[in-house]
Coordinates of C-alpha atoms and ligand atoms in Angstrom, one line a residue:
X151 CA 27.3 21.8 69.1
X152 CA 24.9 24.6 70.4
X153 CA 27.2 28.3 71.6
X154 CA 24.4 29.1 73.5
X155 CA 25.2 28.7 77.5
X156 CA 24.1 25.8 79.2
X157 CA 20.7 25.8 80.9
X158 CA 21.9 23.0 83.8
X159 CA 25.6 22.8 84.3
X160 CA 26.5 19.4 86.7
X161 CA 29.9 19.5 87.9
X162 CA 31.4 16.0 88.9
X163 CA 31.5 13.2 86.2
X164 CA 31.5 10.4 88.2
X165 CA 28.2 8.0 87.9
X166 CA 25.9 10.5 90.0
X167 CA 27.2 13.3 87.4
X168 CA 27.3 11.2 84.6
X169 CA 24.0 9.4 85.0
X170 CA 22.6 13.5 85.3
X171 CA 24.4 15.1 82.5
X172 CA 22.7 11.7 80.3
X173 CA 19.4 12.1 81.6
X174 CA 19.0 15.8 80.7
X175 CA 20.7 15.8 77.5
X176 CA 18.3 12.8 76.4
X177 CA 15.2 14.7 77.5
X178 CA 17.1 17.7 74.6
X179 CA 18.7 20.2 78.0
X180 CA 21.2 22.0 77.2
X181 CA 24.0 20.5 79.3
X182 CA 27.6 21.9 80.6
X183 CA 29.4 18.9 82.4
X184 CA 32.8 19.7 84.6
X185 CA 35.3 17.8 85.9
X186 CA 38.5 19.0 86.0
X187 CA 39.5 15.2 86.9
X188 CA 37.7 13.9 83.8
X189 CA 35.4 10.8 83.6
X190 CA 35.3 8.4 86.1
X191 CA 38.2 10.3 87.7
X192 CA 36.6 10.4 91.8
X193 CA 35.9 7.5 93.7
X194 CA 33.5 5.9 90.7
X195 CA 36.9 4.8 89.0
X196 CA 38.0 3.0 92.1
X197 CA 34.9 0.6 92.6
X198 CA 34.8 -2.6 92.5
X199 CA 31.4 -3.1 90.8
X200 CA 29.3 -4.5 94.2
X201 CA 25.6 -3.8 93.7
X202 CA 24.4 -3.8 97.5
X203 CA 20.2 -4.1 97.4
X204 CA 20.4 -2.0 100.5
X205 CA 22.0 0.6 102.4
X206 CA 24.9 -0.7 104.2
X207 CA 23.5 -1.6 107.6
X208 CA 22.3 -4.9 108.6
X209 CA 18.3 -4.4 108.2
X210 CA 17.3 -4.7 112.2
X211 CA 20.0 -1.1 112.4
X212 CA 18.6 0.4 109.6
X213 CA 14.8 -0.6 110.6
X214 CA 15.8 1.1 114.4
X215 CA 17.4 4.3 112.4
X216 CA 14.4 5.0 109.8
X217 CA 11.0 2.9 111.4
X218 CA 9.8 0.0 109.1
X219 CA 8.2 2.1 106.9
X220 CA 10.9 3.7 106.1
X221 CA 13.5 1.6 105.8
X222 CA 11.2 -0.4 103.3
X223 CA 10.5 2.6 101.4
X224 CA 14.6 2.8 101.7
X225 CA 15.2 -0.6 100.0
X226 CA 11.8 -0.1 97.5
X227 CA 13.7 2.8 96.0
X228 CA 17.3 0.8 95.7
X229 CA 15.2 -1.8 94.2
X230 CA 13.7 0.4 91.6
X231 CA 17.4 1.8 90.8
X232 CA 19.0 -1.9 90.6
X233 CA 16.3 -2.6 88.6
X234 CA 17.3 0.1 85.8
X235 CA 21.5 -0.5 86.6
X236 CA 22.9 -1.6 83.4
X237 CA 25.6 -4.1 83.5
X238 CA 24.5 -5.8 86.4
X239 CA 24.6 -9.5 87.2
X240 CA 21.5 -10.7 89.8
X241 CA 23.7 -13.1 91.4
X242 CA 22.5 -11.9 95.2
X243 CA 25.6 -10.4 97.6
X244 CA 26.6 -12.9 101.1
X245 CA 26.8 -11.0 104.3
X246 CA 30.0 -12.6 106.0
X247 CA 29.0 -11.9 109.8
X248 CA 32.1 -11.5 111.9
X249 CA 31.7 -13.6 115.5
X250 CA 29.9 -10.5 117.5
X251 CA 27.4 -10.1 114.5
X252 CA 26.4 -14.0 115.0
X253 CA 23.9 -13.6 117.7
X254 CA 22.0 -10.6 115.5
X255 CA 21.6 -12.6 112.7
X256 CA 18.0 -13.7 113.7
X257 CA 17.0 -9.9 114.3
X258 CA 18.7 -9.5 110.9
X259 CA 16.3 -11.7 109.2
X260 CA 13.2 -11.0 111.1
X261 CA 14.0 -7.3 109.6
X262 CA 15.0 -7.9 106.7
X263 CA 11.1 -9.8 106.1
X264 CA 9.4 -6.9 107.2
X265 CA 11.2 -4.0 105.4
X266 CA 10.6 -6.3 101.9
X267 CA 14.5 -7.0 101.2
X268 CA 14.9 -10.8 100.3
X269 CA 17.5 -12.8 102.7
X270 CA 18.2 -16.3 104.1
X271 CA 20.5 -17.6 105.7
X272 CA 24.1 -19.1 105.4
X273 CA 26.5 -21.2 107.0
X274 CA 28.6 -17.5 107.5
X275 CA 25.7 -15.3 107.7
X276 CA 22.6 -14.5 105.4
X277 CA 22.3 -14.3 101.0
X278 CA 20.7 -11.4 100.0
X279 CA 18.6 -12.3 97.6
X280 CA 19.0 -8.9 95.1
X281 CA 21.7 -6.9 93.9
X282 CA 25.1 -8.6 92.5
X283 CA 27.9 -7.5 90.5
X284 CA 27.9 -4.8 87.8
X285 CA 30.0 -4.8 84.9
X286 CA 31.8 -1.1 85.2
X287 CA 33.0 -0.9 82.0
X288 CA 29.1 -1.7 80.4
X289 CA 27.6 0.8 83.7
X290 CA 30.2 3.5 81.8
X291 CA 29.0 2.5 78.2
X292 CA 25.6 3.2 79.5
X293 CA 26.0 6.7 80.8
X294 CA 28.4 8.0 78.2
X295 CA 25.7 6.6 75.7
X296 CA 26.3 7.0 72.0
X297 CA 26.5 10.5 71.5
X298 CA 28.0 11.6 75.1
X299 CA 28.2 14.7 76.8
X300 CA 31.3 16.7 76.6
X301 CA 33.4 17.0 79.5
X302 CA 34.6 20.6 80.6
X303 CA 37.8 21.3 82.8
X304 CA 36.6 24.5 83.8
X305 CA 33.0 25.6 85.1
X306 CA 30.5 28.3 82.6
X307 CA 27.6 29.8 83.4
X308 CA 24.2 28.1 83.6
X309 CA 20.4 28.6 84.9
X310 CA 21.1 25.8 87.3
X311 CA 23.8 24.6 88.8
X312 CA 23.9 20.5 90.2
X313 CA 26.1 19.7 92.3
X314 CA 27.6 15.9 92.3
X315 CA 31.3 16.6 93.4
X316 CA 30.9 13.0 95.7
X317 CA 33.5 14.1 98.2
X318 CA 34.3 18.0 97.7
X319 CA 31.6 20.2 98.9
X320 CA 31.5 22.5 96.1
X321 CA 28.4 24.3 97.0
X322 CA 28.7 25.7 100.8
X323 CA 25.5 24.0 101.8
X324 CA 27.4 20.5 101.5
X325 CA 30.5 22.2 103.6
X326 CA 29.1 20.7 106.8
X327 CA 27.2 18.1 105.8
X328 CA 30.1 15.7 104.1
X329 CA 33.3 13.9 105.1
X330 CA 35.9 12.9 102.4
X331 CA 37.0 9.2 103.9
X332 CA 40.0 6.9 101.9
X333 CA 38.7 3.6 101.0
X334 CA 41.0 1.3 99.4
X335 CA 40.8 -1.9 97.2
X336 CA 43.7 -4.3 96.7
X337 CA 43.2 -6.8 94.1
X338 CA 44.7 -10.7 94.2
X339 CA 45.1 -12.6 91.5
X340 CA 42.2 -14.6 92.4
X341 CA 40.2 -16.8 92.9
X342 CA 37.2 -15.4 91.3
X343 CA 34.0 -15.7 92.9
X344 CA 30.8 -15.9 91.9
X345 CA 28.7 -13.7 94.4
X346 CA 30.1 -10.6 96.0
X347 CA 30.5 -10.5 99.4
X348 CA 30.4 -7.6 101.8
X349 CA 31.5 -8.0 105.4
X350 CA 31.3 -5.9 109.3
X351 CA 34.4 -4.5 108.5
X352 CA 33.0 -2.1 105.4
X353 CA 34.9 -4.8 103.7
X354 CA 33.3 -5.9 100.3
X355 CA 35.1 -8.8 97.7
X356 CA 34.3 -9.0 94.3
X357 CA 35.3 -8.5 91.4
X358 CA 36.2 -11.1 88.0
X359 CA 38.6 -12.2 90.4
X360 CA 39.0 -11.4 93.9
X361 CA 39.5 -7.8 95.0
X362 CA 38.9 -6.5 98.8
X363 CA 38.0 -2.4 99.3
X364 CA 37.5 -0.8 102.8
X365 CA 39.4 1.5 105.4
X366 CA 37.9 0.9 108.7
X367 CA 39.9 -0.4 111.8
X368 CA 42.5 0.1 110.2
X369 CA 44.3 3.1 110.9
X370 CA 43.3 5.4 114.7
X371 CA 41.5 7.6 112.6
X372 CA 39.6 5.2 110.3
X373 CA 40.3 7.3 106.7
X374 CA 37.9 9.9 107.8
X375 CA 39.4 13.4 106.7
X376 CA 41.7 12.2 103.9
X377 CA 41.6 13.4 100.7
X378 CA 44.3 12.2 98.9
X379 CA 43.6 9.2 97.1
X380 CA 47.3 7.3 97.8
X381 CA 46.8 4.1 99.6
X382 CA 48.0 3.6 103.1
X383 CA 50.3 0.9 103.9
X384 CA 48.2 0.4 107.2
X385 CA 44.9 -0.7 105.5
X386 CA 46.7 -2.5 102.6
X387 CA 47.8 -4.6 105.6
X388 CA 44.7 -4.8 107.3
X389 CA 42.6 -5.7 103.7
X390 CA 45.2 -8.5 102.8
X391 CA 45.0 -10.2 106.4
X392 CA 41.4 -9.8 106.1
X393 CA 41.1 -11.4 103.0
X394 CA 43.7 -14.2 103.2
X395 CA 41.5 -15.1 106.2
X396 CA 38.4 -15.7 104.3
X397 CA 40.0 -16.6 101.4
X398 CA 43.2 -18.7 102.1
X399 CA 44.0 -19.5 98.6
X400 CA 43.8 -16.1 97.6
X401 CA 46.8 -15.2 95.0
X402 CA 49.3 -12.5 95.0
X403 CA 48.7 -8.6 95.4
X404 CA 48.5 -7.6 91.6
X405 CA 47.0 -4.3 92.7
X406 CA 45.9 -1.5 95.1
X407 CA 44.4 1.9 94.5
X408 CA 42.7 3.8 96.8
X409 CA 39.8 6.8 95.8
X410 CA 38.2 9.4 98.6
X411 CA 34.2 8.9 98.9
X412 CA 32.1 10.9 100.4
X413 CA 30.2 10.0 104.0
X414 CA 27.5 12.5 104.7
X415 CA 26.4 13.5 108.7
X416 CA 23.8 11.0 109.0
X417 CA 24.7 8.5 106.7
X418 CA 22.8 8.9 103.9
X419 CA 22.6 10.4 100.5
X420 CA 22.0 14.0 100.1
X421 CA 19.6 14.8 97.0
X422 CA 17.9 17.6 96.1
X423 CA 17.6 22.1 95.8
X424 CA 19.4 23.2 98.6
X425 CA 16.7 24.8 100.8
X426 CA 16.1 28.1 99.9
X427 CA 18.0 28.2 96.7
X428 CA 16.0 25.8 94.4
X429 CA 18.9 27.2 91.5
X430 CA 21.5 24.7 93.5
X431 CA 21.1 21.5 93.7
X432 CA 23.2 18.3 95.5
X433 CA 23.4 14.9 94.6
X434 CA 25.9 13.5 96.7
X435 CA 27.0 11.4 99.9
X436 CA 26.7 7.8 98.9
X437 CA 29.5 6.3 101.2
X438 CA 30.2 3.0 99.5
X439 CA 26.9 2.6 97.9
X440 CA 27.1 4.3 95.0
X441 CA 26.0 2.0 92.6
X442 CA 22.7 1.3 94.8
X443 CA 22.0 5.1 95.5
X444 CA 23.9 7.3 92.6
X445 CA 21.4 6.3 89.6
X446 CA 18.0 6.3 91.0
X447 CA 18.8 9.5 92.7
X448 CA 20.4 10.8 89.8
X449 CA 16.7 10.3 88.2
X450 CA 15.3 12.0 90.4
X451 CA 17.0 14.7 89.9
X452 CA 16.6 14.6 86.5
X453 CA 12.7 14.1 86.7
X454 CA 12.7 17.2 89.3
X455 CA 14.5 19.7 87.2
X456 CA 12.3 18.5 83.5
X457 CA 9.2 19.0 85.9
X458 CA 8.4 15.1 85.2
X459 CA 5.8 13.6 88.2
X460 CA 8.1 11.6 90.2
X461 CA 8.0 10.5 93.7
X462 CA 11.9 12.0 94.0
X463 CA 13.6 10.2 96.7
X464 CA 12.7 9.2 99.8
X465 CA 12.2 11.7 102.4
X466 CA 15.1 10.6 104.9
X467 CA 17.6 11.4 101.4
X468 CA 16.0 14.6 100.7
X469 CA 18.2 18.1 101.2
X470 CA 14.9 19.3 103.1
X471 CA 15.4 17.8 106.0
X472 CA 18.5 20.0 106.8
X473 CA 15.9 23.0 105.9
X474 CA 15.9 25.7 108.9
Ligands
FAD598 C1 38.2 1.5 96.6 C2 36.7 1.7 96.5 C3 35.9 0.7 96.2 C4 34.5 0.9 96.1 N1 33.7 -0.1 95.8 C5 32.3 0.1 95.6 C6 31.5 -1.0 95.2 O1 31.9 -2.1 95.0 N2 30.1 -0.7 95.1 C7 29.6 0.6 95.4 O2 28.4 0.7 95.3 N3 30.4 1.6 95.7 C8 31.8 1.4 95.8 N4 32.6 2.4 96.2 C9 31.9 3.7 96.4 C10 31.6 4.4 95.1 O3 32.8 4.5 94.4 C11 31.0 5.8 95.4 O4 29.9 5.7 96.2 C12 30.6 6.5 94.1 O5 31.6 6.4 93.2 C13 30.2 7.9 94.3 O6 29.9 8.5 93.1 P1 29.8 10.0 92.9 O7 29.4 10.3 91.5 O8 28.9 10.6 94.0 O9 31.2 10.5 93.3 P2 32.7 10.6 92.5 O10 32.9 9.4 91.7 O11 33.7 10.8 93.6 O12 32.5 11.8 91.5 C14 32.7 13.1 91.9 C15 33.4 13.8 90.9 O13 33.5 15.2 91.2 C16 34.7 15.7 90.6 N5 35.0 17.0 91.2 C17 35.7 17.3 92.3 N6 35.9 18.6 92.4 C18 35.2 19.2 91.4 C19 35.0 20.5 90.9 N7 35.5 21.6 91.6 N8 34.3 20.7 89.8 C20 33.8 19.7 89.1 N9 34.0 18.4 89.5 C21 34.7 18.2 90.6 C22 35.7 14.6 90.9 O14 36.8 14.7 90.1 C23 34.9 13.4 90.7 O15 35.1 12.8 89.4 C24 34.0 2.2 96.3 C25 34.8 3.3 96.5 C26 36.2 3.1 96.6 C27 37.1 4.2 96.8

C-alpha cells in the first residue's frame, strides 16, 4: 500500500461511503476511508434490504412538492441507480394504504403515470412496478469488491474531504440541515414474503422472512433527535401490533435492533461541494431510502470529483440549493 496521503479522504463506511471509497479507488484515487464504527456500522447495518423505485411519498405529494418534471426526473434518477444495485430482486414493492389514504389512491395513480414510475392497483392499495428486495450481504460484496478499501478509525489528511456520516453532521454545513431520527426493525420468525411492502406508517416488511422497521406514531416525539441506536420499547410495541395486523400468522419476535438515520430539512438527499468550499463535499440525508438514493448519488459524486461528464443529481438533491 501507497505512504503517500490520500488525495480524497470519505469518512462514513456505510453504503453512501462505501459505494464512494469503491468508485474512486477503481478509477486508481488515492483513497483514506474512516469510520470509527467500521463497516456497515450506522444505519446501513440495520436495513432491511427494501429497494423503494421512488422517494417515499405517494407520487400525487411528491408531484405537488417538486412539479412533474421534476418529480419524474426524481424517479428517472432512482431508476438509473436500481438499475446498477447489485443484489437486487425486481419483484415490485405493494403500497399497503391505511383507510384515510384510500380515497387518494386514484390521484396516486394518475401521478404516478405522468411522473413515469410504473403502478396498478391492488385489493390494499397499488404494486409498484420497480424496485424489490436487495440481498445486503451481495450489495456489501459489491462495494467492498475484491481488493477493498482499508477502513481507518481515525481521520488523515487529504486534498478533499467527503463527507457521508448519514446521521452526524461532521462538516458544519450539514449542522443545520440534518436530524438523527431512531428507526427500528423487529424481525418474526416469518412468514416470508415474496414482495416487500412499505406502508403510511414509514412502516416497510420484508425481508427472507418477515421483518417490520419504522418509528413514527409511536412515541410523542416520533424518534426525531435520538441518537442512540437502542430500541424503544414504545415502537417495538407499536411495529408488532402493526404487523400482527397485516400479518396475523406472523411468528414470534426473534429480533429487534434499531440504527439512527439521517432526515434532512426538506426531505431529501443532500449531495454535493458545500457552496463555497468545493474541497468539502456531502453525501448524505437519505431517510429510509438509502438503497434508492445512496448509490446513484454516490456516482455522482464520484464522476464530479474524477471530472467525468455526468448529469450529477438532480437539482432539488443538490447542496446548491442551500447556496446564499
Ligand atoms: C431499522 C432500519 C431499517 C431500514 N430499512 C431500510 C430499507 O429496507 N431500505 C432502505 O432503503 N433503507 C432502509 N433504512 C435506511 C438506510 O439504512 C439508510 O438510508 C442508509 O443506511 C443511509 O446510508 P448512509 O451511508 O448515508 O449512512 P450510515 O449507514 O448511517 O453511514 C454513516 C457512517 O458514518 C459513520 N460515522 C459517524 N461519525 C463519523 C465520524 N466522525 N467519522 C467517520 N465516520 C463517521 C457511522 O459510523 C456510519 O457507519 C433503514 C434504516 C433502519 C435504521
Amino acid at each position: 500500500m501507497s505512504d503517500d496521503p490520500a488525495e480524497v479522504q470519505v469518512h462514513g463506511a456505510g453504503w453512501a461511503g462505501l459505494a464512494i471509497a469503491r468508485g474512486l479507488a477503481d478509477a486508481g484515487v488515492r483513497v483514506r476511508l474512516v469510520d470509527p464504527a467500521g463497516v456497515l456500522g450506522g444505519a446501513s447495518g440495520r436495513a432491511l434490504g427494501v429497494a423503494l423505485p421512488t422517494h417515499p411519498e405517494h407520487p400525487h405529494r411528491l408531484e405537488a412538492g417538486l412539479g412533474t418534471a421534476g418529480a419524474a426526473a426524481l424517479v428517472a434518477f432512482i431508476r438509473e441507480g436500481l438499475d446498477a444495485l447489485p443484489g437486487l430482486a425486481r419483484v415490485g414493492v405493494d403500497w399497503l394504504a391505511s383507510p384515510q389514504e384510500r380515497g387518494e389512491l386514484d390521484d396516486a395513480l394518475a401521478a404516478a403515470a405522468r411522473i413515469g414510475l410504473g403502478a396498478t392497483r391492488t385489493d390494499a392499495g397499488y404494486h409498484l412496478h420497480d424496485g424489490g428486495g436487495v440481498d445486503l450481504a451481495a450489495l456489501l460484496a459489491a462495494l467492498r469488491g475484491p481488493d477493498p478499501v482499508p477502513v481507518h478509525a481515525t481521520a488523515g489528511t487529504a486534498e478533499v474531504d467527503v463527507y457521508a456520516t448519514g446521521a452526524v453532521a461532521l462538516d458544519p454545513f450539514l449542522a443545520d440541515k440534518l436530524t438523527p431520527v431512531r428507526w427500528q426493525a423487529v424481525h418474526f420468525d416469518g412468514p416470508a414474503l415474496a414482495v416487500p411492502v412499505v406502508s403510511q406508517h414509514a412502516t416497510v416488511f420484508w425481508a427472507g422472512g418477515l421483518s417490520a422497521a419504522g418509528a413514527r406514531w409511536a412515541t410523542p416525539h416520533m424518534e426525531v433527535g435520538e441518537t442512540s441506536p437502542v430500541p424503544e420499547p414504545r415502537v417495538t410495541a407499536m411495529l408488532e401490533r402493526l404487523t400482527r395486523a397485516a400479518f396475523p400468522d406472523a411468528g414470534a419476535i426473534l429480533d429487534v435492533r434499531a440504527g439512527i438515520v439521517a432526515e434532512s430539512c426538506d426531505g431529501l438527499p443532500i449531495v454535493g461541494p458545500v457552496p463555497g468550499r468545493p474541497r468539502a463535499v456531502v453525501c448524505a440525508g437519505f431517510g429510509v431510502a438509502g438503497l434508492a438514493y445512496a448509490l446513484p448519488c454516490a456516482r455522482a459524486v464520484v464522476d464530479g470529483l474524477l471530472g467525468r461528464p455526468s448529469a450529477g443529481v438532480p437539482k432539488p438533491l443538490r447542496t446548491a440549493r442551500f447556496a446564499p
